[in-house]
Amino acid sequence: MDHTIWNPQAECMGREELEQIQLERLQMTLNLTARNVDLYAKRFRKLGLLPEDVRDMSDLAKVPPTTREDLIQAYPYGLFAVPLRSVVQLRLAASSAEPIVVGYTRQDLRMWTELMCRAMTAAGVGRTDIIQVAFNYSQFPGAFTFNQGAESLGAVLTPAATVSAALQIKMMQDFRSTVLAGTPAFALSLIRSMNENASPDNDLSRLHLRVGMFGPEALQPQVRGVLERGLGLKAYTIYGVSEMIEPALAAECTQQSGMHVAEDHFLVEIIDPDTGASKAPGEEGEVVVTSLSTQGYPLIRFRTGDISRLHLAPCPCGRTSARLSPVHKRSDDAVSVRGIRISPHIVERILNEVAPDVADFRLVVQTVHGLGDQVELVVAQPEGSALTGTVLENLRSRLRRVFGLGLRLRQAPLNRLPLAGLTYKTTFQEKEIPATELPF
């Protein structure tokens, strides 16, 4: 089971053969975007570059990276490479304040399901498993792909969605679930619930879990250990880019030594986030991804903002694809709270619209073992003034609509704000779990 591979021909091919396939598919993608996407057509003309001129990475590096701002400005259909009638699924890939719409053709969805099957198989999941999907489907549309992957794999699917921790645990016990898919933060809440409601009927020995597949937030090493001990499973991380494909762009195998990239469908570079210069294998930098087989919404050199390393050494599992190190930080100021990305500049924009008299603010993110657990918005008013209850309620409601997450609100004097941390006045506070709450 450890070394079972879903698609050996694709996942175990030699580097020379893989690079030839990448080049052929890259040129097809460049031709597609040069014909049908104005953004890229203009860039290629400005560079005097024809798709057939791209013969290696040094040629592709001449093309300016695609940024989130490019995607936002192209909303809704400016980056689609096929007519809308060829698109069978649309997904919102960002908050309502800065919407991005990604479109998928039938072929795109088949490719995504294939990659999900690869990821599940790499983690040791098979047709005899019972997979409990505990993602919030509205906040993480990629959860639907777990359903499609499980069905294609032939496993039993239990879409538990947003039911309470207590009911999740009961379902695991009654259905004898063997695989849990969800966010690391939610899995921690399951452990906490089991500890707080300890009884013979609510005990680890009554669970049958053996595999956990976690995303979209990174799986910190400390969290992995807590989850494995607290739920009696092996924890794996799965990686995706919401603006392209989430999840299954890369996933861990049973060796747990990096996430295998689906290199036959995506070309991954590592660049210096400040200069844009390419980084050598093993060096840390920003992950940049190019679509190789996507039809509906292909992106060329998309800057993800994720910081990682790319490793080319073969894996003992037999797969020959490059591996990404787990992503534990970003090149921008966005923060992740329970798998939801919060951009401080969007908070600032909402404040300017709802409460323009606010003098300053801080986002204080409390973390448990490095995972965003809760976020508090602290606002400061000019001396002698304060936000009214109506304004605070409007602000709270607007933030929840935009991010899909409730933020705690607190007012403080200007001189009592937490010290400035990251850009856009963001600061972190570490909140460790008391020893009495640890699940071991």
Tab-separated table of C-alpha atoms in Angstrom:
chain	number	residue	atom	x	y	z
A	1	MET	CA	0.000	0.000	0.000
A	2	ASP	CA	2.805	2.421	0.862
A	3	HIS	CA	4.115	2.634	-2.680
A	4	THR	CA	0.847	2.319	-4.604
A	5	ILE	CA	0.789	4.823	-7.482
A	6	TRP	CA	-2.385	5.903	-9.295
A	7	ASN	CA	-0.786	6.721	-12.667
A	8	PRO	CA	2.730	5.211	-12.865
A	9	GLN	CA	3.244	6.344	-16.461
A	10	ALA	CA	2.752	9.997	-15.528
A	11	GLU	CA	4.174	9.983	-12.001
A	12	CYS	CA	7.301	7.894	-12.596
A	13	MET	CA	8.582	9.057	-15.992
A	14	GLY	CA	12.210	10.120	-16.378
A	15	ARG	CA	13.120	13.803	-16.146
A	16	GLU	CA	14.143	14.031	-19.795
A	17	GLU	CA	10.800	12.673	-20.981
A	18	LEU	CA	8.923	14.859	-18.486
A	19	GLU	CA	10.716	18.015	-19.589
A	20	GLN	CA	9.899	17.261	-23.231
A	21	ILE	CA	6.213	16.854	-22.362
A	22	GLN	CA	6.340	20.081	-20.350
A	23	LEU	CA	7.831	21.988	-23.288
A	24	GLU	CA	5.253	20.653	-25.755
A	25	ARG	CA	2.341	21.478	-23.437
A	26	LEU	CA	3.830	24.854	-22.556
A	27	GLN	CA	3.995	25.852	-26.216
A	28	MET	CA	0.382	24.731	-26.678
A	29	THR	CA	-0.650	26.863	-23.691
A	30	LEU	CA	1.311	29.854	-24.941
A	31	ASN	CA	-0.372	29.539	-28.353
A	32	LEU	CA	-3.798	29.294	-26.695
A	33	THR	CA	-3.272	32.372	-24.541
A	34	ALA	CA	-1.592	34.359	-27.338
A	35	ARG	CA	-4.696	33.843	-29.486
A	36	ASN	CA	-7.459	34.219	-26.916
A	37	VAL	CA	-6.287	36.211	-23.858
A	38	ASP	CA	-5.626	39.913	-24.407
A	39	LEU	CA	-3.321	40.256	-21.387
A	40	TYR	CA	-0.885	37.670	-22.721
A	41	ALA	CA	-1.275	38.609	-26.377
A	42	LYS	CA	-0.154	42.152	-25.558
A	43	ARG	CA	2.770	40.909	-23.462
A	44	PHE	CA	4.000	38.555	-26.170
A	45	ARG	CA	3.765	41.294	-28.806
A	46	LYS	CA	5.649	43.724	-26.588
A	47	LEU	CA	8.402	41.156	-26.090
A	48	GLY	CA	8.427	40.157	-29.754
A	49	LEU	CA	8.072	36.589	-28.504
A	50	LEU	CA	6.362	33.768	-30.375
A	51	PRO	CA	5.243	30.608	-28.520
A	52	GLU	CA	7.615	28.489	-30.601
A	53	ASP	CA	10.497	30.710	-29.462
A	54	VAL	CA	10.145	29.330	-25.928
A	55	ARG	CA	12.469	26.348	-25.792
A	56	ASP	CA	13.527	26.311	-22.136
A	57	MET	CA	12.957	28.059	-18.811
A	58	SER	CA	15.303	30.921	-19.629
A	59	ASP	CA	12.996	31.849	-22.532
A	60	LEU	CA	9.851	31.632	-20.378
A	61	ALA	CA	11.510	33.802	-17.711
A	62	LYS	CA	11.341	36.705	-20.185
A	63	VAL	CA	7.549	36.798	-19.738
A	64	PRO	CA	6.508	39.032	-16.801
A	65	PRO	CA	4.808	37.121	-13.968
A	66	THR	CA	1.024	37.207	-13.639
A	67	THR	CA	-0.164	38.739	-10.351
A	68	ARG	CA	-3.396	38.702	-8.373
A	69	GLU	CA	-3.896	42.294	-9.444
A	70	ASP	CA	-3.925	41.125	-13.072
A	71	LEU	CA	-6.631	38.608	-12.188
A	72	ILE	CA	-8.685	41.174	-10.286
A	73	GLN	CA	-8.537	43.669	-13.141
A	74	ALA	CA	-9.593	40.978	-15.644
A	75	TYR	CA	-12.743	40.074	-13.642
A	76	PRO	CA	-14.957	38.385	-14.605
A	77	TYR	CA	-13.998	36.751	-17.928
A	78	GLY	CA	-10.970	38.682	-19.176
A	79	LEU	CA	-8.535	35.786	-18.688
A	80	PHE	CA	-10.741	33.007	-20.050
A	81	ALA	CA	-9.080	31.300	-23.007
A	82	VAL	CA	-12.215	29.604	-24.344
A	83	PRO	CA	-15.756	30.829	-25.108
A	84	LEU	CA	-18.048	30.869	-22.076
A	85	ARG	CA	-20.196	28.162	-23.670
A	86	SER	CA	-17.232	25.774	-23.297
A	87	VAL	CA	-17.001	26.444	-19.550
A	88	VAL	CA	-19.030	24.060	-17.385
A	89	GLN	CA	-18.111	25.332	-13.934
A	90	LEU	CA	-17.349	28.737	-12.416
A	91	ARG	CA	-15.783	29.212	-8.981
A	92	LEU	CA	-15.172	32.343	-6.954
A	93	ALA	CA	-11.507	32.215	-5.927
A	94	ALA	CA	-11.302	35.314	-3.735
A	95	SER	CA	-13.293	37.443	-1.332
A	96	SER	CA	-16.238	39.518	-2.543
A	97	ALA	CA	-14.140	42.663	-2.044
A	98	GLU	CA	-11.681	41.575	-4.759
A	99	PRO	CA	-13.475	38.852	-6.719
A	100	ILE	CA	-11.695	36.468	-9.055
A	101	VAL	CA	-13.661	33.949	-11.107
A	102	VAL	CA	-11.991	30.762	-12.350
A	103	GLY	CA	-13.651	28.749	-15.106
A	104	TYR	CA	-13.214	25.059	-15.863
A	105	THR	CA	-14.004	23.070	-18.994
A	106	ARG	CA	-14.983	19.407	-18.837
A	107	GLN	CA	-11.394	18.474	-19.636
A	108	ASP	CA	-10.152	20.713	-16.804
A	109	LEU	CA	-12.454	18.952	-14.338
A	110	ARG	CA	-11.310	15.528	-15.540
A	111	MET	CA	-7.696	16.597	-15.060
A	112	TRP	CA	-8.461	17.899	-11.560
A	113	THR	CA	-10.169	14.639	-10.586
A	114	GLU	CA	-7.173	12.696	-11.919
A	115	LEU	CA	-4.817	14.745	-9.733
A	116	MET	CA	-7.052	14.246	-6.713
A	117	CYS	CA	-6.885	10.487	-7.273
A	118	ARG	CA	-3.088	10.727	-7.446
A	119	ALA	CA	-3.006	12.662	-4.169
A	120	MET	CA	-5.293	10.231	-2.358
A	121	THR	CA	-3.387	7.211	-3.610
A	122	ALA	CA	-0.077	8.820	-2.631
A	123	ALA	CA	-1.375	9.075	0.949
A	124	GLY	CA	-2.284	5.398	0.947
A	125	VAL	CA	-6.029	5.858	0.368
A	126	GLY	CA	-7.790	3.142	-1.641
A	127	ARG	CA	-11.171	1.852	-2.694
A	128	THR	CA	-11.790	0.100	0.636
A	129	ASP	CA	-11.585	3.382	2.580
A	130	ILE	CA	-14.428	5.489	3.969
A	131	ILE	CA	-13.545	9.152	3.418
A	132	GLN	CA	-15.109	11.778	5.688
A	133	VAL	CA	-14.868	15.248	4.088
A	134	ALA	CA	-15.109	17.860	6.855
A	135	PHE	CA	-14.385	21.047	4.893
A	136	ASN	CA	-16.713	24.028	4.772
A	137	TYR	CA	-17.740	23.738	1.122
A	138	SER	CA	-18.687	27.416	0.801
A	139	GLN	CA	-15.310	28.630	2.115
A	140	PHE	CA	-13.220	25.977	0.353
A	141	PRO	CA	-14.761	25.011	-3.019
A	142	GLY	CA	-11.859	22.636	-3.573
A	143	ALA	CA	-13.623	20.320	-1.122
A	144	PHE	CA	-15.933	19.252	-3.954
A	145	THR	CA	-12.904	17.732	-5.652
A	146	PHE	CA	-12.407	15.411	-2.676
A	147	ASN	CA	-15.908	14.118	-3.454
A	148	GLN	CA	-15.105	13.600	-7.125
A	149	GLY	CA	-11.755	12.019	-6.328
A	150	ALA	CA	-13.293	9.610	-3.821
A	151	GLU	CA	-15.962	8.582	-6.313
A	152	SER	CA	-13.392	8.034	-9.068
A	153	LEU	CA	-11.173	6.108	-6.669
A	154	GLY	CA	-14.083	3.855	-5.756
A	155	ALA	CA	-13.988	4.689	-2.046
A	156	VAL	CA	-17.011	5.375	0.149
A	157	LEU	CA	-17.670	9.107	0.579
A	158	THR	CA	-19.096	10.825	3.666
A	159	PRO	CA	-19.479	14.586	3.004
A	160	ALA	CA	-19.774	15.828	6.590
A	161	ALA	CA	-19.292	19.512	5.680
A	162	THR	CA	-19.941	21.929	8.556
A	163	VAL	CA	-21.592	19.728	11.182
A	164	SER	CA	-20.394	20.208	14.759
A	165	ALA	CA	-17.274	18.570	16.174
A	166	ALA	CA	-19.388	16.273	18.338
A	167	LEU	CA	-21.421	15.069	15.357
A	168	GLN	CA	-18.267	14.687	13.248
A	169	ILE	CA	-16.824	12.379	15.903
A	170	LYS	CA	-20.061	10.392	16.129
A	171	MET	CA	-20.090	9.958	12.339
A	172	MET	CA	-16.478	8.750	12.420
A	173	GLN	CA	-17.376	6.174	15.054
A	174	ASP	CA	-20.678	5.004	13.551
A	175	PHE	CA	-19.549	4.974	9.899
A	176	ARG	CA	-16.090	3.606	10.788
A	177	SER	CA	-14.436	6.374	8.727
A	178	THR	CA	-10.825	5.609	7.851
A	179	VAL	CA	-9.866	8.908	6.164
A	180	LEU	CA	-10.468	12.446	7.404
A	181	ALA	CA	-10.170	15.398	4.990
A	182	GLY	CA	-10.325	18.873	6.496
A	183	THR	CA	-8.354	21.845	7.748
A	184	PRO	CA	-5.687	21.294	10.423
A	185	ALA	CA	-7.469	23.846	12.619
A	186	PHE	CA	-10.748	21.926	12.486
A	187	ALA	CA	-8.970	18.647	13.202
A	188	LEU	CA	-7.448	20.274	16.298
A	189	SER	CA	-10.938	21.273	17.396
A	190	LEU	CA	-12.026	17.615	17.113
A	191	ILE	CA	-9.220	16.607	19.470
A	192	ARG	CA	-10.167	19.384	21.878
A	193	SER	CA	-13.803	18.250	21.799
A	194	MET	CA	-12.807	14.655	22.567
A	195	ASN	CA	-10.709	15.817	25.520
A	196	GLU	CA	-13.405	18.087	26.920
A	197	ASN	CA	-16.086	15.389	26.617
A	198	ALA	CA	-14.014	12.349	27.560
A	199	SER	CA	-16.083	9.220	28.148
A	200	PRO	CA	-16.020	5.523	27.212
A	201	ASP	CA	-18.256	6.400	24.246
A	202	ASN	CA	-16.010	9.259	23.113
A	203	ASP	CA	-12.556	7.734	23.089
A	204	LEU	CA	-9.715	7.464	20.563
A	205	SER	CA	-10.014	3.678	20.656
A	206	ARG	CA	-13.457	3.948	19.046
A	207	LEU	CA	-12.068	5.735	15.992
A	208	HIS	CA	-10.896	3.845	12.911
A	209	LEU	CA	-9.014	6.706	11.258
A	210	ARG	CA	-5.677	5.886	9.663
A	211	VAL	CA	-5.151	8.766	7.151
A	212	GLY	CA	-5.692	12.510	7.423
A	213	MET	CA	-5.495	14.784	4.352
A	214	PHE	CA	-5.222	18.409	5.393
A	215	GLY	CA	-5.348	21.783	3.629
A	216	PRO	CA	-5.567	24.514	2.477
A	217	GLU	CA	-3.500	25.977	5.330
A	218	ALA	CA	-0.007	24.536	5.747
A	219	LEU	CA	0.519	21.604	8.081
A	220	GLN	CA	3.066	22.781	10.629
A	221	PRO	CA	5.418	20.042	11.933
A	222	GLN	CA	4.186	20.529	15.505
A	223	VAL	CA	0.561	20.321	14.366
A	224	ARG	CA	1.265	17.138	12.398
A	225	GLY	CA	2.475	15.443	15.576
A	226	VAL	CA	-0.526	16.617	17.595
A	227	LEU	CA	-2.971	15.385	14.955
A	228	GLU	CA	-1.277	12.028	14.520
A	229	ARG	CA	-1.228	11.346	18.264
A	230	GLY	CA	-4.632	12.859	18.973
A	231	LEU	CA	-6.551	11.112	16.169
A	232	GLY	CA	-4.455	7.990	15.680
A	233	LEU	CA	-3.713	8.617	11.998
A	234	LYS	CA	-0.924	9.606	9.590
A	235	ALA	CA	-1.298	13.254	8.608
A	236	TYR	CA	-0.574	14.442	5.059
A	237	THR	CA	-0.660	17.904	3.560
A	238	ILE	CA	-2.088	18.712	0.147
A	239	TYR	CA	-1.334	21.903	-1.778
A	240	GLY	CA	-3.280	23.969	-4.254
A	241	VAL	CA	-3.580	27.487	-5.613
A	242	SER	CA	-7.137	28.811	-5.421
A	243	GLU	CA	-6.624	30.907	-8.551
A	244	MET	CA	-5.673	27.798	-10.542
A	245	ILE	CA	-6.481	24.475	-8.901
A	246	GLU	CA	-7.140	23.791	-5.238
A	247	PRO	CA	-6.226	21.262	-4.025
A	248	ALA	CA	-4.027	18.595	-5.703
A	249	LEU	CA	-1.429	20.704	-7.511
A	250	ALA	CA	0.986	18.928	-5.169
A	251	ALA	CA	0.563	16.377	-2.392
A	252	GLU	CA	2.599	14.346	0.082
A	253	CYS	CA	3.178	10.627	-0.303
A	254	THR	CA	3.596	8.162	2.559
A	255	GLN	CA	7.254	9.185	2.896
A	256	GLN	CA	6.085	12.612	4.190
A	257	SER	CA	9.170	14.243	2.694
A	258	GLY	CA	7.712	16.970	0.505
A	259	MET	CA	4.719	17.424	-1.771
A	260	HIS	CA	4.932	15.802	-5.222
A	261	VAL	CA	4.129	18.358	-7.927
A	262	ALA	CA	1.880	17.341	-10.830
A	263	GLU	CA	4.625	18.421	-13.231
A	264	ASP	CA	2.931	17.043	-16.318
A	265	HIS	CA	0.156	19.598	-15.794
A	266	PHE	CA	1.907	22.487	-14.022
A	267	LEU	CA	5.348	24.053	-14.369
A	268	VAL	CA	6.705	25.307	-11.032
A	269	GLU	CA	9.492	27.870	-10.573
A	270	ILE	CA	11.023	29.324	-7.431
A	271	ILE	CA	11.962	33.000	-7.654
A	272	ASP	CA	13.342	35.690	-5.391
A	273	PRO	CA	10.180	37.552	-4.270
A	274	ASP	CA	12.020	40.892	-4.307
A	275	THR	CA	14.039	40.710	-7.525
A	276	GLY	CA	12.183	38.071	-9.533
A	277	ALA	CA	15.430	36.199	-10.198
A	278	SER	CA	15.213	32.415	-10.505
A	279	LYS	CA	16.286	30.319	-7.531
A	280	ALA	CA	18.178	27.041	-7.810
A	281	PRO	CA	16.626	23.763	-6.609
A	282	GLY	CA	16.717	23.601	-2.821
A	283	GLU	CA	16.790	27.404	-2.384
A	284	GLU	CA	13.899	29.184	-0.690
A	285	GLY	CA	11.753	31.578	-2.681
A	286	GLU	CA	8.287	32.352	-3.986
A	287	VAL	CA	6.360	29.664	-5.838
A	288	VAL	CA	5.468	30.648	-9.419
A	289	VAL	CA	3.180	28.336	-11.404
A	290	THR	CA	2.375	28.033	-15.112
A	291	SER	CA	-0.560	26.003	-16.442
A	292	LEU	CA	0.405	23.328	-18.952
A	293	SER	CA	-2.881	21.603	-19.800
A	294	THR	CA	-5.611	23.912	-18.483
A	295	GLN	CA	-8.107	25.026	-21.132
A	296	GLY	CA	-10.520	27.428	-19.454
A	297	TYR	CA	-8.302	29.620	-17.285
A	298	PRO	CA	-4.616	29.079	-18.094
A	299	LEU	CA	-2.155	31.320	-16.250
A	300	ILE	CA	1.430	32.041	-17.258
A	301	ARG	CA	3.973	32.426	-14.434
A	302	PHE	CA	1.411	33.152	-11.727
A	303	ARG	CA	2.950	34.486	-8.502
A	304	THR	CA	1.294	32.550	-5.679
A	305	GLY	CA	2.823	34.498	-2.780
A	306	ASP	CA	3.743	31.172	-1.125
A	307	ILE	CA	7.328	30.682	0.052
A	308	SER	CA	8.817	27.213	-0.397
A	309	ARG	CA	11.686	25.166	-1.847
A	310	LEU	CA	11.702	22.822	-4.839
A	311	HIS	CA	13.576	19.515	-4.601
A	312	LEU	CA	14.409	17.393	-7.649
A	313	ALA	CA	15.873	14.280	-5.980
A	314	PRO	CA	13.846	11.100	-6.606
A	315	CYS	CA	11.607	9.958	-3.749
A	316	PRO	CA	11.855	6.454	-2.234
A	317	CYS	CA	8.165	5.995	-3.092
A	318	GLY	CA	9.116	5.656	-6.771
A	319	ARG	CA	7.655	8.943	-8.019
A	320	THR	CA	10.123	11.054	-9.971
A	321	SER	CA	8.316	14.397	-9.832
A	322	ALA	CA	9.819	17.404	-8.074
A	323	ARG	CA	8.686	18.019	-4.499
A	324	LEU	CA	7.710	21.235	-2.758
A	325	SER	CA	8.548	21.806	0.869
A	326	PRO	CA	5.483	22.612	3.013
A	327	VAL	CA	4.525	26.280	2.763
A	328	HIS	CA	4.849	28.006	6.147
A	329	LYS	CA	4.984	31.669	5.139
A	330	ARG	CA	4.115	34.100	2.380
A	331	SER	CA	5.824	36.875	0.490
A	332	ASP	CA	2.901	39.249	1.034
A	333	ASP	CA	1.031	40.430	4.137
A	334	ALA	CA	-1.915	38.022	3.912
A	335	VAL	CA	-2.606	35.844	6.947
A	336	SER	CA	-4.442	32.530	7.187
A	337	VAL	CA	-7.043	31.974	9.876
A	338	ARG	CA	-8.653	28.530	9.896
A	339	GLY	CA	-7.765	28.154	6.229
A	340	ILE	CA	-9.251	31.506	5.184
A	341	ARG	CA	-6.894	34.093	3.740
A	342	ILE	CA	-7.291	37.589	5.175
A	343	SER	CA	-5.597	40.496	3.413
A	344	PRO	CA	-5.019	43.516	5.664
A	345	HIS	CA	-5.389	45.952	2.791
A	346	ILE	CA	-8.946	44.657	2.210
A	347	VAL	CA	-9.697	45.229	5.905
A	348	GLU	CA	-8.318	48.730	5.533
A	349	ARG	CA	-10.547	49.373	2.530
A	350	ILE	CA	-13.647	48.188	4.411
A	351	LEU	CA	-12.756	50.394	7.359
A	352	ASN	CA	-12.443	53.397	5.075
A	353	GLU	CA	-15.905	52.689	3.672
A	354	VAL	CA	-17.759	51.832	6.895
A	355	ALA	CA	-15.844	53.843	9.523
A	356	PRO	CA	-13.707	56.454	7.729
A	357	ASP	CA	-12.896	58.272	10.989
A	358	VAL	CA	-10.837	55.347	12.338
A	359	ALA	CA	-7.353	56.690	13.046
A	360	ASP	CA	-5.471	53.382	12.916
A	361	PHE	CA	-5.981	49.644	13.319
A	362	ARG	CA	-4.251	46.348	13.958
A	363	LEU	CA	-5.121	42.802	13.048
A	364	VAL	CA	-4.081	40.581	15.938
A	365	VAL	CA	-3.951	36.929	14.916
A	366	GLN	CA	-3.730	34.463	17.770
A	367	THR	CA	-2.222	31.151	16.755
A	368	VAL	CA	-2.203	27.640	18.174
A	369	HIS	CA	1.051	25.919	17.223
A	370	GLY	CA	1.451	28.429	14.389
A	371	LEU	CA	-2.039	27.906	12.919
A	372	GLY	CA	-4.376	30.879	12.796
A	373	ASP	CA	-6.951	30.230	15.506
A	374	GLN	CA	-8.789	33.523	15.759
A	375	VAL	CA	-8.371	37.098	14.620
A	376	GLU	CA	-9.200	40.329	16.377
A	377	LEU	CA	-9.561	43.718	14.722
A	378	VAL	CA	-8.452	46.486	17.084
A	379	VAL	CA	-9.457	49.973	15.944
A	380	ALA	CA	-8.354	53.319	17.356
A	381	GLN	CA	-10.378	56.502	17.194
A	382	PRO	CA	-9.200	60.063	17.707
A	383	GLU	CA	-9.070	60.938	21.394
A	384	GLY	CA	-12.496	61.441	22.964
A	385	SER	CA	-14.474	59.600	20.269
A	386	ALA	CA	-15.652	56.033	19.714
A	387	LEU	CA	-17.518	54.007	17.143
A	388	THR	CA	-21.235	53.620	17.797
A	389	GLY	CA	-22.868	50.255	18.239
A	390	THR	CA	-24.534	50.577	14.843
A	391	VAL	CA	-21.242	51.261	13.087
A	392	LEU	CA	-19.564	48.354	14.876
A	393	GLU	CA	-22.376	45.997	13.883
A	394	ASN	CA	-22.210	47.165	10.247
A	395	LEU	CA	-18.455	46.668	10.294
A	396	ARG	CA	-18.742	43.211	11.808
A	397	SER	CA	-21.398	42.210	9.271
A	398	ARG	CA	-19.392	43.533	6.306
A	399	LEU	CA	-16.223	41.725	7.380
A	400	ARG	CA	-18.114	38.454	7.761
A	401	ARG	CA	-19.669	38.782	4.307
A	402	VAL	CA	-16.309	39.509	2.696
A	403	PHE	CA	-14.161	36.906	4.445
A	404	GLY	CA	-16.738	34.315	5.500
A	405	LEU	CA	-15.286	34.515	8.997
A	406	GLY	CA	-16.282	36.364	12.151
A	407	LEU	CA	-13.671	38.832	13.415
A	408	ARG	CA	-13.616	40.001	17.015
A	409	LEU	CA	-13.838	43.787	17.244
A	410	ARG	CA	-12.299	45.921	19.968
A	411	GLN	CA	-11.705	49.647	20.373
A	412	ALA	CA	-8.576	50.975	22.018
A	413	PRO	CA	-6.855	54.337	22.523
A	414	LEU	CA	-4.398	55.170	19.793
A	415	ASN	CA	-1.443	54.916	22.176
A	416	ARG	CA	-2.550	51.456	23.348
A	417	LEU	CA	-2.577	49.718	19.973
A	418	PRO	CA	-0.268	46.687	19.660
A	419	LEU	CA	3.075	47.523	18.071
A	420	ALA	CA	3.086	47.439	14.291
A	421	GLY	CA	4.222	44.127	12.865
A	422	LEU	CA	3.766	43.130	9.237
A	423	THR	CA	2.874	45.503	6.440
A	424	TYR	CA	-0.616	47.022	6.661
A	425	LYS	CA	-0.376	47.181	10.451
A	426	THR	CA	-0.659	43.455	11.063
A	427	THR	CA	0.824	41.778	14.113
A	428	PHE	CA	0.899	38.232	15.425
A	429	GLN	CA	0.509	36.933	18.958
A	430	GLU	CA	1.351	33.351	19.843
A	431	LYS	CA	-1.167	31.491	21.975
A	432	GLU	CA	0.136	28.156	23.197
A	433	ILE	CA	-2.208	25.356	24.208
A	434	PRO	CA	-1.979	24.781	27.982
A	435	ALA	CA	-0.427	21.438	28.856
A	436	THR	CA	-3.745	20.263	30.308
A	437	GLU	CA	-5.377	20.685	26.885
A	438	LEU	CA	-2.778	18.827	24.862
A	439	PRO	CA	-4.122	15.527	23.502
A	440	PHE	CA	-1.162	13.427	24.711
